[in-house]
């Protein structure tokens, strides 16, 4: 018999501690902060298992930030030791070409040309991209902590996806789905003949009306090449998922495409320089693209969106009935 929601609510003093890093943050800086926070949890677990006393556990943490451009490789690529150096050299050449970024859905607008970095990470999967216009959210917590209902590795991944789905639905009226075979949050694309303008996103405070800003292109990141593909367009990923566990303490998390460019040639579209996560035949999309005609009149506040995601995450962290997911 399932317990009631009230019985599944854990009353804990360990509230979520959310840190949003200002401006554009180098991936390596966010990673260093993440590891320092994870070290606190790992140290506590070591001390509590070897001591009769009960030291106070660290709280669950959340880091949110917008990264400077970087392409990251997953563990699958690291495991191919002999091929790695040769392949990294081949891959890095097009990936690290200068990347002009123009985001007019900001106040002030972001205009800058970057040289993307390339790095290896602890997550699974293959190559992905992080950069301006993408909100990265990294919870650092012990999924087996007694402070809240315990997660499994799979249920935690599902919780990250479900939290992201709730944010996209509640704020922007974007309907999404998840797949057990392909982690992340996806949007079903309609055939061109059936495409209709997306309803206006959630009312103020975000996005805000703005006049005179430029519209992002609404074409596919990887345009259909056959009539069959046009009639049955593949789904597009709007949020990536990648988690690493060490003694059940988490690192990495999810990255939501807000107004990052997802269309155009490789010179200006970072996703066109590689096959995202090694998944052939699938597209990449963003909030700006999905809200359609509303995009030219929107201003995106990533710090506000991070705070909204954090509130949903904390709610489900302590109340199992509000987790959703797998």
CSV table of C-alpha atoms in Angstrom, one decimal:
chain,number,residue,atom,x,y,z
A,1,UNK,CA,0.0,0.0,0.0
A,2,UNK,CA,1.3,3.4,-0.9
A,3,UNK,CA,1.8,5.9,1.9
A,4,UNK,CA,0.0,9.2,1.7
A,5,UNK,CA,1.8,12.3,0.5
A,6,UNK,CA,1.9,13.7,4.0
A,7,UNK,CA,3.8,10.7,5.3
A,8,UNK,CA,6.3,10.9,2.5
A,9,UNK,CA,7.1,14.5,3.3
A,10,UNK,CA,10.4,14.7,5.2
A,11,UNK,CA,10.8,17.7,7.5
A,12,UNK,CA,14.5,18.4,7.4
A,13,UNK,CA,16.6,21.3,8.4
A,14,UNK,CA,18.9,20.6,5.4
A,15,UNK,CA,17.2,23.0,2.9
A,16,UNK,CA,18.6,23.2,-0.6
A,17,UNK,CA,21.5,25.7,-0.8
A,18,UNK,CA,21.4,27.2,-4.3
A,19,UNK,CA,24.3,29.2,-5.7
A,20,UNK,CA,23.9,30.9,-9.1
A,21,UNK,CA,27.2,31.9,-10.6
A,22,UNK,CA,27.1,35.4,-12.1
A,23,UNK,CA,27.6,36.3,-15.8
A,24,UNK,CA,29.3,33.8,-18.1
A,25,UNK,CA,31.3,31.3,-16.1
A,26,UNK,CA,34.2,29.1,-17.4
A,27,UNK,CA,33.1,25.4,-17.1
A,28,UNK,CA,36.3,24.6,-15.2
A,29,UNK,CA,35.4,27.2,-12.5
A,30,UNK,CA,32.0,25.7,-12.0
A,31,UNK,CA,33.5,22.2,-12.0
A,32,UNK,CA,36.0,23.2,-9.3
A,33,UNK,CA,33.2,24.5,-7.1
A,34,UNK,CA,31.1,21.4,-7.7
A,35,UNK,CA,34.0,19.1,-6.6
A,36,UNK,CA,34.6,21.1,-3.4
A,37,UNK,CA,30.9,20.7,-2.5
A,38,UNK,CA,30.9,17.1,-3.3
A,39,UNK,CA,34.1,16.6,-1.1
A,40,UNK,CA,32.0,17.9,1.8
A,41,UNK,CA,29.5,15.1,1.3
A,42,UNK,CA,32.1,12.4,0.8
A,43,UNK,CA,34.0,13.5,3.9
A,44,UNK,CA,30.8,13.4,6.0
A,45,UNK,CA,30.1,9.9,4.8
A,46,UNK,CA,33.6,8.8,5.7
A,47,UNK,CA,33.5,10.3,9.1
A,48,UNK,CA,30.0,9.1,9.9
A,49,UNK,CA,30.8,5.5,9.0
A,50,UNK,CA,33.9,5.5,11.2
A,51,UNK,CA,32.6,7.4,14.2
A,52,UNK,CA,30.1,6.6,16.9
A,53,UNK,CA,29.1,10.3,17.0
A,54,UNK,CA,26.7,11.8,14.4
A,55,UNK,CA,28.3,14.9,12.8
A,56,UNK,CA,25.9,17.3,11.1
A,57,UNK,CA,25.5,16.4,7.4
A,58,UNK,CA,26.1,19.0,4.7
A,59,UNK,CA,23.0,20.3,3.0
A,60,UNK,CA,22.1,19.4,-0.6
A,61,UNK,CA,23.6,22.0,-2.9
A,62,UNK,CA,22.7,23.3,-6.4
A,63,UNK,CA,25.0,25.2,-8.7
A,64,UNK,CA,23.5,27.0,-11.7
A,65,UNK,CA,25.4,28.9,-14.3
A,66,UNK,CA,25.7,29.9,-17.9
A,67,UNK,CA,29.0,28.6,-19.4
A,68,UNK,CA,31.5,30.1,-21.7
A,69,UNK,CA,31.5,27.9,-24.9
A,70,UNK,CA,32.9,24.5,-24.4
A,71,UNK,CA,32.6,21.0,-26.0
A,72,UNK,CA,32.8,18.2,-23.5
A,73,UNK,CA,33.5,14.5,-24.1
A,74,UNK,CA,31.9,11.7,-22.1
A,75,UNK,CA,33.4,8.6,-20.5
A,76,UNK,CA,32.7,6.5,-23.6
A,77,UNK,CA,35.2,8.5,-25.5
A,78,UNK,CA,37.8,8.4,-22.6
A,79,UNK,CA,37.6,4.6,-22.5
A,80,UNK,CA,38.9,4.4,-26.0
A,81,UNK,CA,42.5,5.2,-24.9
A,82,UNK,CA,44.4,4.5,-28.1
A,83,UNK,CA,41.9,6.2,-30.4
A,84,UNK,CA,41.3,9.1,-28.1
A,85,UNK,CA,44.3,11.3,-28.8
A,86,UNK,CA,44.0,10.9,-32.6
A,87,UNK,CA,40.2,11.5,-32.5
A,88,UNK,CA,40.4,14.4,-30.1
A,89,UNK,CA,42.9,16.1,-32.5
A,90,UNK,CA,40.6,15.6,-35.4
A,91,UNK,CA,37.4,16.6,-33.5
A,92,UNK,CA,39.0,19.7,-31.8
A,93,UNK,CA,39.9,21.4,-35.1
A,94,UNK,CA,36.3,22.2,-36.2
A,95,UNK,CA,35.0,22.5,-32.6
A,96,UNK,CA,37.4,25.2,-31.6
A,97,UNK,CA,36.9,27.5,-34.6
A,98,UNK,CA,35.8,31.0,-33.5
A,99,UNK,CA,32.2,31.1,-32.6
A,100,UNK,CA,30.3,34.4,-32.8
A,101,UNK,CA,27.5,34.7,-30.3
A,102,UNK,CA,24.6,37.2,-30.6
A,103,UNK,CA,21.8,36.9,-28.1
A,104,UNK,CA,19.3,39.8,-28.4
A,105,UNK,CA,16.9,38.2,-25.9
A,106,UNK,CA,19.0,39.6,-23.1
A,107,UNK,CA,19.4,43.0,-21.3
A,108,UNK,CA,21.9,44.1,-22.4
A,109,UNK,CA,22.3,41.9,-25.6
A,110,UNK,CA,25.3,39.6,-25.7
A,111,UNK,CA,27.6,40.1,-28.6
A,112,UNK,CA,31.0,38.4,-28.6
A,113,UNK,CA,33.2,36.0,-30.5
A,114,UNK,CA,34.5,33.1,-28.5
A,115,UNK,CA,37.0,30.3,-29.1
A,116,UNK,CA,35.3,27.3,-27.6
A,117,UNK,CA,37.2,25.1,-25.1
A,118,UNK,CA,37.3,21.3,-25.3
A,119,UNK,CA,37.4,19.0,-22.2
A,120,UNK,CA,36.7,15.5,-20.9
A,121,UNK,CA,34.1,14.9,-18.2
A,122,UNK,CA,32.9,12.1,-15.8
A,123,UNK,CA,29.5,11.8,-17.3
A,124,UNK,CA,28.4,9.1,-19.7
A,125,UNK,CA,27.6,9.6,-23.3
A,126,UNK,CA,29.5,11.3,-26.1
A,127,UNK,CA,30.2,14.9,-27.1
A,128,UNK,CA,27.9,17.8,-26.1
A,129,UNK,CA,28.1,21.5,-26.0
A,130,UNK,CA,27.6,24.1,-23.2
A,131,UNK,CA,27.6,27.8,-23.9
A,132,UNK,CA,25.8,31.2,-23.7
A,133,UNK,CA,22.0,30.8,-23.9
A,134,UNK,CA,22.0,27.5,-22.0
A,135,UNK,CA,21.1,27.1,-18.3
A,136,UNK,CA,23.3,24.5,-16.6
A,137,UNK,CA,22.0,23.0,-13.3
A,138,UNK,CA,24.2,20.8,-11.1
A,139,UNK,CA,22.8,19.4,-7.9
A,140,UNK,CA,25.3,18.0,-5.4
A,141,UNK,CA,23.7,15.7,-2.9
A,142,UNK,CA,23.7,12.2,-1.4
A,143,UNK,CA,20.8,10.3,-3.0
A,144,UNK,CA,20.9,7.9,0.0
A,145,UNK,CA,20.7,10.7,2.6
A,146,UNK,CA,18.2,10.0,5.5
A,147,UNK,CA,17.2,13.7,5.2
A,148,UNK,CA,14.8,13.0,2.4
A,149,UNK,CA,13.2,10.0,0.7
A,150,UNK,CA,15.9,7.9,-0.9
A,151,UNK,CA,16.6,7.8,-4.6
A,152,UNK,CA,17.9,5.1,-6.9
A,153,UNK,CA,20.3,6.1,-9.6
A,154,UNK,CA,17.5,5.7,-12.2
A,155,UNK,CA,14.8,7.6,-10.1
A,156,UNK,CA,17.2,10.5,-9.5
A,157,UNK,CA,17.8,10.8,-13.3
A,158,UNK,CA,14.1,10.8,-13.8
A,159,UNK,CA,13.6,13.4,-11.1
A,160,UNK,CA,16.0,15.8,-12.9
A,161,UNK,CA,14.1,15.3,-16.2
A,162,UNK,CA,10.7,15.7,-14.5
A,163,UNK,CA,11.8,18.9,-12.8
A,164,UNK,CA,12.9,20.3,-16.1
A,165,UNK,CA,9.7,19.3,-17.8
A,166,UNK,CA,7.7,21.1,-15.1
A,167,UNK,CA,9.7,24.2,-15.5
A,168,UNK,CA,9.2,24.2,-19.3
A,169,UNK,CA,5.5,23.5,-19.0
A,170,UNK,CA,4.7,25.9,-16.2
A,171,UNK,CA,6.7,28.9,-17.5
A,172,UNK,CA,6.7,28.5,-21.2
A,173,UNK,CA,3.8,26.1,-22.0
A,174,UNK,CA,6.2,23.8,-23.8
A,175,UNK,CA,5.1,20.2,-23.8
A,176,UNK,CA,8.0,17.7,-23.7
A,177,UNK,CA,8.6,14.0,-23.3
A,178,UNK,CA,11.4,11.7,-22.0
A,179,UNK,CA,12.7,8.4,-23.4
A,180,UNK,CA,14.2,5.5,-21.4
A,181,UNK,CA,16.6,4.9,-24.3
A,182,UNK,CA,17.8,8.5,-24.8
A,183,UNK,CA,18.3,10.6,-21.6
A,184,UNK,CA,17.3,14.2,-21.6
A,185,UNK,CA,14.1,16.1,-22.3
A,186,UNK,CA,12.7,16.1,-25.8
A,187,UNK,CA,10.1,18.0,-27.9
A,188,UNK,CA,8.1,16.4,-30.7
A,189,UNK,CA,8.3,18.4,-33.9
A,190,UNK,CA,5.2,18.7,-36.0
A,191,UNK,CA,5.3,18.2,-39.8
A,192,UNK,CA,5.8,21.5,-41.6
A,193,UNK,CA,2.3,21.4,-43.0
A,194,UNK,CA,0.8,21.1,-39.5
A,195,UNK,CA,3.0,23.5,-37.7
A,196,UNK,CA,1.2,26.2,-35.8
A,197,UNK,CA,2.6,29.1,-33.8
A,198,UNK,CA,3.2,28.0,-30.2
A,199,UNK,CA,1.1,29.7,-27.5
A,200,UNK,CA,2.6,32.7,-25.8
A,201,UNK,CA,4.8,31.7,-22.9
A,202,UNK,CA,3.8,32.1,-19.3
A,203,UNK,CA,2.9,35.7,-18.3
A,204,UNK,CA,5.4,38.1,-16.6
A,205,UNK,CA,7.8,38.3,-15.0
A,206,UNK,CA,9.8,36.3,-17.5
A,207,UNK,CA,10.0,36.6,-20.4
A,208,UNK,CA,9.5,40.3,-20.5
A,209,UNK,CA,8.1,42.2,-23.5
A,210,UNK,CA,10.7,44.0,-25.5
A,211,UNK,CA,10.6,45.9,-28.7
A,212,UNK,CA,13.2,46.0,-31.5
A,213,UNK,CA,14.9,42.7,-30.7
A,214,UNK,CA,15.8,40.1,-33.4
A,215,UNK,CA,14.0,36.8,-34.0
A,216,UNK,CA,15.9,33.6,-33.8
A,217,UNK,CA,15.6,31.3,-36.9
A,218,UNK,CA,12.9,28.7,-36.6
A,219,UNK,CA,14.5,26.1,-38.9
A,220,UNK,CA,15.8,22.7,-37.8
A,221,UNK,CA,19.3,22.5,-36.4
A,222,UNK,CA,19.8,19.7,-38.9
A,223,UNK,CA,17.3,20.5,-41.7
A,224,UNK,CA,15.3,17.6,-43.2
A,225,UNK,CA,16.9,16.3,-46.4
A,226,UNK,CA,14.0,14.1,-47.6
A,227,UNK,CA,10.2,14.4,-48.1
A,228,UNK,CA,9.8,11.5,-45.6
A,229,UNK,CA,11.7,13.4,-42.9
A,230,UNK,CA,9.7,16.5,-43.5
A,231,UNK,CA,6.5,14.5,-43.1
A,232,UNK,CA,7.8,12.8,-39.9
A,233,UNK,CA,10.3,15.2,-38.4
A,234,UNK,CA,12.5,13.6,-35.6
A,235,UNK,CA,12.2,14.9,-32.1
A,236,UNK,CA,14.5,17.6,-30.8
A,237,UNK,CA,16.4,17.7,-27.5
A,238,UNK,CA,15.7,20.8,-25.4
A,239,UNK,CA,17.6,19.7,-22.3
A,240,UNK,CA,20.6,17.4,-21.9
A,241,UNK,CA,21.1,15.0,-18.9
A,242,UNK,CA,24.4,13.7,-17.6
A,243,UNK,CA,25.1,12.5,-14.0
A,244,UNK,CA,28.1,11.1,-12.2
A,245,UNK,CA,27.8,9.3,-8.9
A,246,UNK,CA,30.6,8.7,-6.3
A,247,UNK,CA,29.4,6.8,-3.3
A,248,UNK,CA,25.9,8.0,-4.2
A,249,UNK,CA,27.0,11.6,-4.1
A,250,UNK,CA,26.0,13.3,-7.3
A,251,UNK,CA,27.8,15.6,-9.8
A,252,UNK,CA,26.7,17.2,-13.1
A,253,UNK,CA,23.0,17.3,-13.9
A,254,UNK,CA,21.0,18.9,-16.6
A,255,UNK,CA,21.4,21.7,-19.2
A,256,UNK,CA,18.4,23.5,-20.6
A,257,UNK,CA,18.6,25.3,-24.0
A,258,UNK,CA,17.0,28.7,-23.4
A,259,UNK,CA,18.1,31.0,-26.2
A,260,UNK,CA,21.3,29.2,-27.4
A,261,UNK,CA,21.4,29.2,-31.2
A,262,UNK,CA,20.3,25.8,-32.6
A,263,UNK,CA,20.0,26.7,-36.3
A,264,UNK,CA,22.3,27.7,-39.1
A,265,UNK,CA,25.7,26.7,-40.4
A,266,UNK,CA,28.6,25.6,-38.2
A,267,UNK,CA,30.2,29.0,-38.3
A,268,UNK,CA,27.4,30.3,-36.0
A,269,UNK,CA,25.5,27.2,-34.8
A,270,UNK,CA,27.6,25.3,-32.2
A,271,UNK,CA,25.5,22.2,-32.6
A,272,UNK,CA,26.1,21.9,-36.3
A,273,UNK,CA,29.8,21.2,-35.6
A,274,UNK,CA,29.2,17.7,-34.3
A,275,UNK,CA,26.5,15.0,-33.7
A,276,UNK,CA,25.0,15.9,-30.3
A,277,UNK,CA,25.7,13.0,-27.8
A,278,UNK,CA,26.3,10.8,-30.8
A,279,UNK,CA,22.6,10.5,-31.6
A,280,UNK,CA,22.2,10.4,-35.3
A,281,UNK,CA,19.0,11.8,-37.0
A,282,UNK,CA,17.8,13.8,-34.0
A,283,UNK,CA,17.6,17.6,-33.7
A,284,UNK,CA,18.4,20.2,-31.0
A,285,UNK,CA,15.9,22.9,-30.0
A,286,UNK,CA,15.6,25.7,-27.5
A,287,UNK,CA,12.9,27.6,-25.6
A,288,UNK,CA,13.3,30.6,-27.9
A,289,UNK,CA,12.7,28.4,-30.9
A,290,UNK,CA,9.7,26.6,-29.4
A,291,UNK,CA,7.8,29.7,-28.3
A,292,UNK,CA,7.9,30.8,-31.9
A,293,UNK,CA,6.4,34.3,-32.6
A,294,UNK,CA,6.8,35.2,-28.9
A,295,UNK,CA,10.6,34.9,-29.1
A,296,UNK,CA,11.4,38.4,-30.6
A,297,UNK,CA,9.5,40.0,-27.8
A,298,UNK,CA,11.1,38.1,-24.9
A,299,UNK,CA,13.9,38.8,-22.5
A,300,UNK,CA,15.3,35.7,-20.7
A,301,UNK,CA,16.5,36.0,-17.2
A,302,UNK,CA,18.5,32.8,-16.5
A,303,UNK,CA,19.0,33.5,-12.9
A,304,UNK,CA,15.2,33.8,-12.4
A,305,UNK,CA,14.7,30.5,-14.3
A,306,UNK,CA,17.3,28.8,-12.2
A,307,UNK,CA,15.5,30.0,-9.0
A,308,UNK,CA,12.3,28.6,-10.4
A,309,UNK,CA,13.9,25.2,-11.2
A,310,UNK,CA,15.5,25.1,-7.8
A,311,UNK,CA,12.1,25.6,-6.1
A,312,UNK,CA,10.6,22.8,-8.0
A,313,UNK,CA,13.7,20.6,-7.3
A,314,UNK,CA,13.6,21.3,-3.6
A,315,UNK,CA,9.9,20.6,-3.5
A,316,UNK,CA,10.3,17.1,-5.0
A,317,UNK,CA,13.5,16.4,-3.1
A,318,UNK,CA,11.7,16.4,0.3
A,319,UNK,CA,8.2,15.3,-1.0
A,320,UNK,CA,8.4,12.1,-2.9
A,321,UNK,CA,4.8,12.5,-4.3
A,322,UNK,CA,6.0,15.5,-6.3
A,323,UNK,CA,9.0,13.9,-8.0
A,324,UNK,CA,7.5,12.3,-11.1
A,325,UNK,CA,10.1,10.8,-13.4
A,326,UNK,CA,11.1,7.2,-13.7
